[in-house]
């Protein structure tokens, strides 16, 4: 039996979908971390993966039996500018496996050397961004948010040249697939309708089997992507996640969070928050994400026009009808989620306004997003104690007016306080990847070769909804509310 039971459906698509290319070996691979649980869920043997042959495979030094390594072609809008050819410039798809639950998954190496799509890049990844993606993607998974997963991080023993010399690493990541909005754009811009149809059929079979059986499968495909992205962005907002670089090539067709680069989590709530140093105009600010997702989906819809109807006017009408479903879907997911964060299970008129009013007061008072909602869980449990939550507001009286209305609304639910608090704690995490903690973790690893903070942070974030009193310090906001925090592109 081969160690990794590959079944590579993408490699069976027409040749122009990718470039066959093997990873470039690295000098001295050593395993930083293997995700044992994920390996097992994929049906892989963690002991083999952690052994010499497995690490060689995860580093790209040895192509495992059954792999069909390739770099996928795609295009994309980067900060609104269309680039007709991007593609995997520093990533190689080893192949696909079907996991224990029957789901097909990509296993991809990121930082595995140059490909025909590398342009001027070196095809490599630095240790810091690899650890950031490992940690944040696993934290998102533990929060229950659709995401690519981290299977392993391997140090290469080679430096990469950035502004300074940095240690290099390879991330092995797992995704439902790495097909992007930009993959559709790649064929559309070339007028390659046959390629587009082959891609759409592949995606239908792989990610939207229910749509494949619909009377109009391509329309149903677009509906499916719209629905998953609307839900996904709502989930991001509900935990304070800022993706940072929502280019169309970084938006997954399967609806997973993908391509963790300059991503970060809100400390103080402010919808205008931007962390990425390259996002100078705030295109991808926290509060812009719902709008940008629709913009990206509109680009996807444009690529699908030739498949939606033979007549262009008719095709445009179809696309517009589907896209008009985005806003209500997003609003329902977002406001439903906010209501649950507030302990409300029945939908009542005025709930959305109540939630929006809280957010407004939080923004005006630099209240920490995660701490405020978590403190509300305590407040729900102890009906006469608002101290911990009101103290999070610069002007605590800004909370008071809202708090009494919220309590009146909670009474209408008729649930007992303990049950309400318990339900709220299941949707309001105590622990998120705090930016200052992520930075300190990266610094320890890069500057001192100390991976203990990485391991500890990863462990805490694997149970984000549990109180974990001995790790209370990881729940704390940074000094000064994290104002001015900047992230840099993951390259
Ligand atoms: P990203 O912004 O990380 O999603 O990357 C955008 C594009 O640049 C993708 O086509 C990447 O494959 C490519 N790219 C990013 N970093 C590198 C690198 N170090 N070497 C080669 N290509 C890269
Ligand atoms: Mg990308």
Coordinates of C-alpha atoms and ligand atoms in Angstrom, one line a residue:
X1 CA 0.0 0.0 0.0
X2 CA 1.2 3.5 -0.8
X3 CA 1.6 5.8 2.2
X4 CA -0.7 8.4 0.8
X5 CA -3.6 7.0 -1.2
X6 CA -3.7 9.7 -3.9
X7 CA -6.6 10.0 -6.3
X8 CA -5.8 13.1 -8.4
X9 CA -8.9 14.4 -10.2
X10 CA -7.5 17.9 -11.0
X11 CA -4.5 16.3 -12.8
X12 CA -7.0 14.5 -15.1
X13 CA -8.3 17.9 -16.4
X14 CA -7.0 19.2 -19.7
X15 CA -3.2 20.0 -19.7
X16 CA -3.7 23.7 -20.1
X17 CA -5.2 23.9 -16.5
X18 CA -1.7 23.5 -14.9
X19 CA 2.0 23.0 -15.4
X20 CA 3.4 19.7 -14.2
X21 CA 6.2 20.5 -11.9
X22 CA 7.9 18.8 -9.0
X23 CA 8.9 20.6 -5.8
X24 CA 12.5 21.7 -5.6
X25 CA 14.4 19.9 -2.8
X26 CA 15.6 21.8 0.2
X27 CA 18.9 21.6 2.0
X28 CA 18.1 20.3 5.5
X29 CA 14.4 19.5 6.1
X30 CA 13.2 19.2 9.7
X31 CA 9.7 18.8 10.9
X32 CA 8.4 21.7 13.0
X33 CA 5.0 20.4 13.5
X34 CA 2.7 17.7 12.2
X35 CA -1.1 17.9 12.7
X36 CA -1.7 14.4 13.9
X37 CA -5.5 14.7 14.2
X38 CA -5.8 16.1 10.7
X39 CA -3.4 13.4 9.3
X40 CA -5.6 10.7 10.9
X41 CA -8.8 12.2 9.5
X42 CA -7.2 12.1 6.1
X43 CA -6.5 8.4 6.6
X44 CA -2.7 9.0 6.7
X45 CA -0.4 7.5 9.2
X46 CA 1.1 10.2 11.4
X47 CA 4.1 8.1 12.3
X48 CA 5.0 7.6 8.7
X49 CA 4.5 11.4 8.0
X50 CA 6.8 12.3 11.0
X51 CA 9.4 9.8 9.9
X52 CA 12.2 10.4 7.4
X53 CA 10.2 9.5 4.3
X54 CA 7.2 11.5 5.4
X55 CA 9.2 14.6 6.2
X56 CA 11.0 14.3 2.9
X57 CA 7.6 14.2 1.2
X58 CA 6.3 17.2 3.3
X59 CA 9.4 19.2 2.4
X60 CA 9.2 18.5 -1.3
X61 CA 12.4 16.5 -1.3
X62 CA 10.8 13.3 -2.4
X63 CA 7.7 12.9 -4.5
X64 CA 5.5 10.3 -2.7
X65 CA 4.1 7.4 -4.7
X66 CA 0.9 8.3 -6.5
X67 CA 1.4 12.0 -6.4
X68 CA 0.9 14.1 -9.6
X69 CA 2.6 17.3 -8.6
X70 CA 1.4 20.4 -10.5
X71 CA 1.2 24.1 -10.3
X72 CA -2.4 25.3 -11.1
X73 CA -3.0 28.2 -13.5
X74 CA -5.2 31.0 -12.5
X75 CA -5.8 34.7 -13.0
X76 CA -7.2 37.3 -10.7
X77 CA -8.1 40.9 -9.7
X78 CA -5.5 42.1 -7.3
X79 CA -6.7 45.3 -5.5
X80 CA -9.1 45.7 -8.3
X81 CA -6.5 45.4 -11.1
X82 CA -7.0 42.4 -13.4
X83 CA -3.9 40.2 -13.9
X84 CA -4.6 37.6 -16.6
X85 CA -2.0 35.2 -15.5
X86 CA -1.0 34.5 -11.9
X87 CA -1.0 30.8 -10.9
X88 CA 0.7 28.8 -8.2
X89 CA 4.0 30.6 -8.1
X90 CA 5.2 29.1 -4.8
X91 CA 2.9 26.2 -4.3
X92 CA 2.6 22.8 -5.7
X93 CA -0.4 20.5 -5.5
X94 CA 0.9 17.0 -4.6
X95 CA -2.5 15.5 -5.2
X96 CA -5.8 14.6 -3.6
X97 CA -7.0 12.1 -1.1
X98 CA -10.5 11.2 0.0
X99 CA -10.7 11.6 3.8
X100 CA -12.4 9.4 6.3
X101 CA -15.7 11.3 5.9
X102 CA -15.6 10.8 2.1
X103 CA -14.5 14.3 1.3
X104 CA -12.0 14.9 -1.4
X105 CA -9.1 17.1 -0.2
X106 CA -6.1 18.7 -1.9
X107 CA -2.7 18.3 -0.3
X108 CA -0.6 21.2 -1.4
X109 CA 2.9 22.4 -0.5
X110 CA 3.4 26.1 -0.1
X111 CA 7.0 27.4 -0.4
X112 CA 8.1 24.4 -2.4
X113 CA 10.1 26.2 -5.1
X114 CA 9.7 28.0 -8.4
X115 CA 7.1 27.1 -11.0
X116 CA 6.4 28.5 -14.5
X117 CA 4.0 30.9 -12.7
X118 CA 6.6 32.3 -10.3
X119 CA 7.3 35.5 -12.3
X120 CA 10.1 37.2 -10.4
X121 CA 9.4 35.3 -7.1
X122 CA 11.7 32.6 -5.6
X123 CA 8.9 30.1 -5.0
X124 CA 9.8 30.0 -1.3
X125 CA 8.1 31.0 2.0
X126 CA 9.6 32.4 5.1
X127 CA 9.1 30.7 8.5
X128 CA 7.1 33.6 10.0
X129 CA 4.3 33.6 7.4
X130 CA 4.2 29.7 7.4
X131 CA 3.7 29.7 11.2
X132 CA 1.1 32.5 10.9
X133 CA -0.9 30.5 8.4
X134 CA -0.6 27.3 10.3
X135 CA -1.8 28.9 13.5
X136 CA -4.5 31.1 12.2
X137 CA -6.0 28.5 9.8
X138 CA -6.1 26.0 12.7
X139 CA -7.6 28.6 15.0
X140 CA -10.3 29.3 12.4
X141 CA -11.1 25.6 12.1
X142 CA -11.4 25.3 15.9
X143 CA -13.8 28.4 15.8
X144 CA -15.9 26.3 13.4
X145 CA -15.2 28.5 10.3
X146 CA -14.7 26.9 6.9
X147 CA -11.0 27.0 6.1
X148 CA -8.0 25.3 4.6
X149 CA -6.1 23.3 7.2
X150 CA -2.5 23.0 8.1
X151 CA -1.1 19.5 7.9
X152 CA 2.5 20.2 8.6
X153 CA 5.2 22.9 8.8
X154 CA 8.8 21.9 7.8
X155 CA 11.9 24.1 8.2
X156 CA 14.0 24.0 5.0
X157 CA 17.4 24.7 6.5
X158 CA 17.8 27.4 3.8
X159 CA 17.5 31.1 4.1
X160 CA 15.1 33.1 2.0
X161 CA 15.9 36.6 0.8
X162 CA 13.3 39.2 1.7
X163 CA 14.2 42.6 3.1
X164 CA 16.6 40.6 5.3
X165 CA 17.7 36.9 5.2
X166 CA 15.0 34.8 6.9
X167 CA 14.7 31.1 7.7
X168 CA 12.7 29.3 5.1
X169 CA 9.8 26.8 5.6
X170 CA 7.3 24.8 3.7
X171 CA 3.6 24.6 4.7
X172 CA 1.7 21.5 3.8
X173 CA -1.9 22.5 3.6
X174 CA -5.2 20.8 3.0
X175 CA -8.2 22.3 1.2
X176 CA -11.5 21.1 -0.2
X177 CA -9.7 22.4 -3.3
X178 CA -7.6 25.3 -4.4
X179 CA -9.9 26.4 -7.1
X180 CA -10.5 30.1 -7.0
X181 CA -12.7 32.7 -8.5
X182 CA -9.4 33.6 -10.4
X183 CA -9.3 30.0 -11.9
X184 CA -12.6 30.8 -13.7
X185 CA -11.2 34.2 -14.8
X186 CA -8.2 32.5 -16.3
X187 CA -10.3 30.7 -18.9
X188 CA -12.8 33.5 -19.3
X189 CA -10.2 36.1 -20.3
X190 CA -8.8 33.6 -22.9
X191 CA -12.3 33.1 -24.4
X192 CA -11.8 29.4 -23.6
X193 CA -15.4 28.4 -23.1
X194 CA -14.6 24.7 -23.4
X195 CA -12.0 25.0 -20.5
X196 CA -14.5 27.0 -18.5
X197 CA -17.2 24.3 -19.0
X198 CA -14.7 21.6 -18.0
X199 CA -13.8 23.6 -14.9
X200 CA -17.4 24.2 -14.0
X201 CA -18.3 20.6 -14.4
X202 CA -15.3 19.6 -12.2
X203 CA -16.5 22.0 -9.5
X204 CA -20.1 20.9 -9.8
X205 CA -19.1 17.2 -9.3
X206 CA -16.6 18.0 -6.6
X207 CA -18.1 20.7 -4.5
X208 CA -21.8 21.2 -5.5
X209 CA -23.2 17.7 -6.3
X210 CA -26.7 18.9 -5.5
X211 CA -26.3 21.7 -8.1
X212 CA -25.1 19.2 -10.7
X213 CA -28.6 17.6 -10.6
X214 CA -30.5 20.9 -10.8
X215 CA -32.4 21.9 -14.0
X216 CA -29.8 24.7 -14.6
X217 CA -26.6 23.4 -13.1
X218 CA -24.4 26.4 -13.9
X219 CA -26.9 28.8 -12.4
X220 CA -27.1 26.5 -9.4
X221 CA -23.3 26.5 -9.1
X222 CA -23.2 30.2 -9.0
X223 CA -26.0 30.2 -6.4
X224 CA -24.0 27.7 -4.3
X225 CA -20.8 29.8 -4.4
X226 CA -22.8 33.0 -3.6
X227 CA -24.4 31.3 -0.6
X228 CA -21.2 29.8 0.8
X229 CA -19.3 33.1 0.5
X230 CA -22.2 35.1 2.1
X231 CA -22.1 32.7 5.0
X232 CA -18.3 32.7 5.2
X233 CA -17.9 36.5 5.3
X234 CA -20.7 36.7 8.0
X235 CA -18.7 34.2 10.0
X236 CA -15.5 36.3 9.6
X237 CA -17.3 39.4 10.9
X238 CA -18.7 37.5 13.8
X239 CA -15.3 36.7 15.2
X240 CA -13.6 39.9 14.1
X241 CA -11.5 38.4 11.3
X242 CA -9.9 40.6 8.7
X243 CA -8.6 38.6 5.7
X244 CA -6.6 41.4 4.4
X245 CA -6.1 40.5 0.8
X246 CA -9.5 39.5 -0.7
X247 CA -8.3 39.4 -4.3
X248 CA -10.3 37.2 -6.6
X249 CA -7.4 34.7 -6.7
X250 CA -7.7 34.4 -2.9
X251 CA -11.4 33.5 -2.9
X252 CA -12.1 29.8 -2.8
X253 CA -14.9 28.4 -5.0
X254 CA -15.6 25.8 -2.3
X255 CA -16.3 28.5 0.3
X256 CA -13.3 28.0 2.5
X257 CA -11.1 30.8 4.0
X258 CA -7.9 30.5 1.9
X259 CA -4.5 32.2 1.5
X260 CA -3.7 33.6 4.9
X261 CA -1.3 36.5 4.3
X262 CA -1.7 39.7 6.1
X263 CA -4.8 38.6 8.0
X264 CA -5.4 39.7 11.6
X265 CA -8.2 39.8 14.2
X266 CA -9.8 42.9 15.6
X267 CA -8.9 44.0 19.1
X268 CA -10.9 47.2 19.6
X269 CA -14.0 47.2 17.4
X270 CA -13.8 49.6 14.5
X271 CA -15.3 48.6 11.1
X272 CA -12.7 50.7 9.3
X273 CA -9.8 48.6 10.7
X274 CA -7.1 47.7 8.1
X275 CA -4.0 45.8 9.1
X276 CA -2.3 45.1 5.8
X277 CA 0.5 47.5 5.0
X278 CA -0.2 47.1 1.3
X279 CA -3.9 48.0 1.6
X280 CA -3.4 51.7 1.5
X281 CA -6.9 52.7 0.7
X282 CA -8.7 50.3 3.0
X283 CA -10.2 48.3 0.2
X284 CA -10.2 45.2 2.4
X285 CA -11.0 46.8 5.7
X286 CA -13.0 44.7 8.2
X287 CA -16.3 46.3 7.4
X288 CA -15.7 46.3 3.6
X289 CA -15.5 42.6 3.4
X290 CA -19.2 41.9 2.7
X291 CA -19.2 44.4 -0.1
X292 CA -15.9 43.1 -1.6
X293 CA -17.1 39.5 -1.5
X294 CA -20.1 40.5 -3.7
X295 CA -17.7 42.4 -6.0
X296 CA -15.6 39.2 -6.4
X297 CA -18.7 37.1 -6.9
X298 CA -19.8 39.5 -9.6
X299 CA -16.5 38.9 -11.4
X300 CA -17.2 35.1 -11.0
X301 CA -20.7 35.6 -12.5
X302 CA -19.2 37.5 -15.5
X303 CA -17.0 34.5 -16.3
X304 CA -20.0 32.2 -16.2
X305 CA -22.2 34.2 -18.6
X306 CA -21.4 31.9 -21.7
X307 CA -22.6 28.9 -19.6
X308 CA -25.7 30.6 -18.1
X309 CA -27.6 31.2 -21.4
X310 CA -26.9 31.3 -25.2
X311 CA -28.4 34.8 -25.3
X312 CA -26.2 37.3 -23.6
X313 CA -29.1 39.5 -22.3
X314 CA -30.7 36.5 -20.8
X315 CA -27.4 35.3 -19.3
X316 CA -26.9 38.7 -17.6
X317 CA -30.4 38.6 -16.2
X318 CA -29.7 35.2 -14.8
X319 CA -26.5 36.3 -13.2
X320 CA -28.1 39.4 -11.7
X321 CA -30.9 37.4 -10.3
X322 CA -28.5 35.1 -8.5
X323 CA -26.3 37.9 -7.3
X324 CA -29.3 39.7 -5.9
X325 CA -29.6 36.8 -3.5
X326 CA -26.3 37.6 -1.9
X327 CA -27.3 40.6 0.3
X328 CA -30.3 38.8 2.0
X329 CA -28.3 35.7 2.5
X330 CA -25.4 37.7 4.1
X331 CA -27.8 39.8 6.3
X332 CA -29.6 36.7 7.5
X333 CA -26.3 34.9 8.4
X334 CA -24.8 38.0 10.0
X335 CA -27.8 39.2 12.0
X336 CA -28.7 35.7 13.0
X337 CA -25.1 35.3 14.3
X338 CA -25.2 38.6 16.1
X339 CA -28.4 37.6 17.8
X340 CA -26.9 34.4 19.0
X341 CA -23.9 36.3 20.3
X342 CA -26.4 38.3 22.3
X343 CA -28.1 35.2 23.7
X344 CA -31.2 35.7 21.5
X345 CA -32.7 32.6 19.9
X346 CA -36.1 33.9 18.8
X347 CA -36.1 36.4 16.0
X348 CA -37.9 39.6 17.0
X349 CA -38.3 42.9 15.4
X350 CA -35.7 45.4 16.6
X351 CA -33.0 42.7 17.3
X352 CA -30.9 43.8 14.4
X353 CA -31.1 47.4 15.5
X354 CA -30.2 46.4 19.1
X355 CA -27.1 44.6 17.8
X356 CA -26.1 47.5 15.5
X357 CA -26.5 50.0 18.4
X358 CA -24.1 48.0 20.5
X359 CA -21.6 47.8 17.7
X360 CA -21.9 51.6 17.2
X361 CA -21.3 52.2 20.9
X362 CA -18.4 49.8 20.9
X363 CA -16.8 51.6 18.0
X364 CA -17.2 55.0 19.7
X365 CA -15.7 53.6 22.9
X366 CA -12.8 51.5 21.6
X367 CA -14.4 48.4 23.2
X368 CA -12.5 45.2 22.5
X369 CA -14.6 43.1 20.2
X370 CA -13.9 39.6 21.6
X371 CA -13.8 40.7 25.3
X372 CA -17.1 42.6 25.1
X373 CA -19.1 39.7 23.7
X374 CA -17.4 37.3 26.2
X375 CA -18.1 39.6 29.1
X376 CA -21.8 39.8 27.9
X377 CA -21.9 36.0 28.6
X378 CA -21.0 36.7 32.2
X379 CA -23.5 39.5 32.4
X380 CA -26.2 37.2 31.1
X381 CA -25.4 34.8 33.9
X382 CA -25.4 37.5 36.7
X383 CA -28.3 39.8 35.9
X384 CA -27.2 42.5 38.3
X385 CA -23.5 42.6 37.4
X386 CA -22.4 44.6 34.3
X387 CA -19.1 45.7 35.7
X388 CA -16.8 43.6 33.5
X389 CA -18.5 44.6 30.3
X390 CA -19.1 48.3 31.0
X391 CA -15.4 48.7 32.0
X392 CA -14.5 47.8 28.4
X393 CA -16.0 51.1 27.2
X394 CA -14.0 54.3 27.4
X395 CA -17.2 55.9 28.7
X396 CA -18.9 53.0 30.6
X397 CA -22.2 54.9 30.6
X398 CA -22.3 54.3 26.8
X399 CA -22.9 50.7 27.7
X400 CA -25.5 51.3 30.4
X401 CA -28.2 52.7 28.1
X402 CA -27.8 49.8 25.8
X403 CA -27.4 47.2 28.5
X404 CA -30.8 47.8 30.1
X405 CA -32.5 47.4 26.7
X406 CA -30.6 44.2 26.1
X407 CA -31.7 42.8 29.5
X408 CA -35.3 43.7 28.8
X409 CA -35.0 41.8 25.5
X410 CA -33.4 38.8 27.2
X411 CA -36.4 38.5 29.6
X412 CA -38.7 38.0 26.6
X413 CA -36.6 34.9 25.7
X414 CA -37.8 33.3 29.0
X415 CA -34.7 31.1 29.3
X416 CA -32.9 30.7 32.6
X417 CA -29.7 32.8 33.0
X418 CA -27.3 29.9 33.1
X419 CA -28.6 28.3 29.9
X420 CA -28.4 31.6 28.1
X421 CA -24.8 32.2 29.3
X422 CA -23.8 28.7 28.3
X423 CA -25.3 29.1 24.8
X424 CA -23.6 32.5 24.4
X425 CA -20.2 31.0 25.4
X426 CA -20.5 28.5 22.6
X427 CA -20.6 31.3 20.0
X428 CA -18.5 34.0 21.7
X429 CA -14.9 32.8 21.8
X430 CA -12.7 33.6 24.8
X431 CA -9.6 33.0 22.7
X432 CA -8.7 34.4 19.2
X433 CA -5.2 34.6 17.7
X434 CA -4.4 38.0 19.2
X435 CA -2.1 39.9 17.0
X436 CA 0.4 40.7 19.7
X437 CA 0.6 37.0 20.6
X438 CA 1.0 35.9 17.0
X439 CA 3.9 38.4 16.6
X440 CA 5.6 37.3 19.8
X441 CA 5.2 33.7 18.7
X442 CA 6.8 34.4 15.3
X443 CA 9.6 36.4 16.9
X444 CA 10.5 33.6 19.3
X445 CA 10.6 31.1 16.4
X446 CA 12.5 33.3 13.9
X447 CA 14.9 35.0 16.3
X448 CA 15.5 32.4 18.9
X449 CA 14.5 29.1 17.2
X450 CA 12.0 28.7 20.1
X451 CA 8.8 27.0 19.1
X452 CA 7.3 26.7 22.6
X453 CA 5.1 29.8 22.2
X454 CA 3.9 28.4 18.9
X455 CA 2.9 25.1 20.5
X456 CA 1.3 26.8 23.5
X457 CA -0.7 29.3 21.4
X458 CA -1.9 26.5 19.1
X459 CA -3.0 24.4 22.1
X460 CA -5.0 27.3 23.6
X461 CA -6.6 28.2 20.3
X462 CA -7.7 24.6 19.7
X463 CA -10.5 25.2 22.4
X464 CA -11.4 28.8 21.8
X465 CA -14.8 28.6 23.5
X466 CA -13.5 27.0 26.7
X467 CA -12.7 29.3 29.7
X468 CA -9.2 27.7 30.2
X469 CA -8.5 29.8 33.3
X470 CA -4.8 28.9 33.4
X471 CA -4.4 30.6 30.0
X472 CA -6.4 33.7 30.8
X473 CA -3.5 35.9 29.8
X474 CA -4.0 34.7 26.1
X475 CA -7.5 36.2 26.2
X476 CA -6.3 39.7 27.1
X477 CA -6.2 42.6 24.7
X478 CA -2.9 44.2 24.0
X479 CA -1.8 47.2 25.8
X480 CA -3.3 50.3 24.1
X481 CA -5.9 48.3 22.2
X482 CA -3.5 47.3 19.4
X483 CA -3.9 50.6 17.7
X484 CA -1.5 50.9 14.7
X485 CA -0.8 47.2 14.3
X486 CA 0.4 46.4 10.8
X487 CA 0.8 43.1 8.9
X488 CA 3.0 42.6 5.9
X489 CA 2.3 40.5 2.9
X490 CA 3.0 36.8 3.4
X491 CA 5.6 36.6 0.6
Ligands
LIG1 P1 -0.6 36.0 -2.7 O1 -0.8 37.5 -2.6 O2 0.3 35.4 -1.7 O3 -1.9 35.3 -2.8 O4 0.1 35.7 -4.1 C1 -0.2 36.3 -5.3 C2 0.5 35.6 -6.4 O5 1.9 35.8 -6.3 C3 0.3 34.2 -6.6 O6 0.3 33.8 -7.9 C4 1.5 33.6 -5.9 O7 1.8 32.3 -6.3 C5 2.6 34.5 -6.3 N1 3.7 34.6 -5.3 C6 3.7 35.1 -4.1 N2 4.8 34.9 -3.4 C7 5.7 34.3 -4.3 C8 7.0 33.9 -4.3 N3 7.8 34.0 -3.2 N4 7.5 33.3 -5.4 C9 6.8 33.1 -6.5 N5 5.5 33.5 -6.6 C10 4.9 34.1 -5.5
LIG2 MG1 -3.0 33.8 -3.2

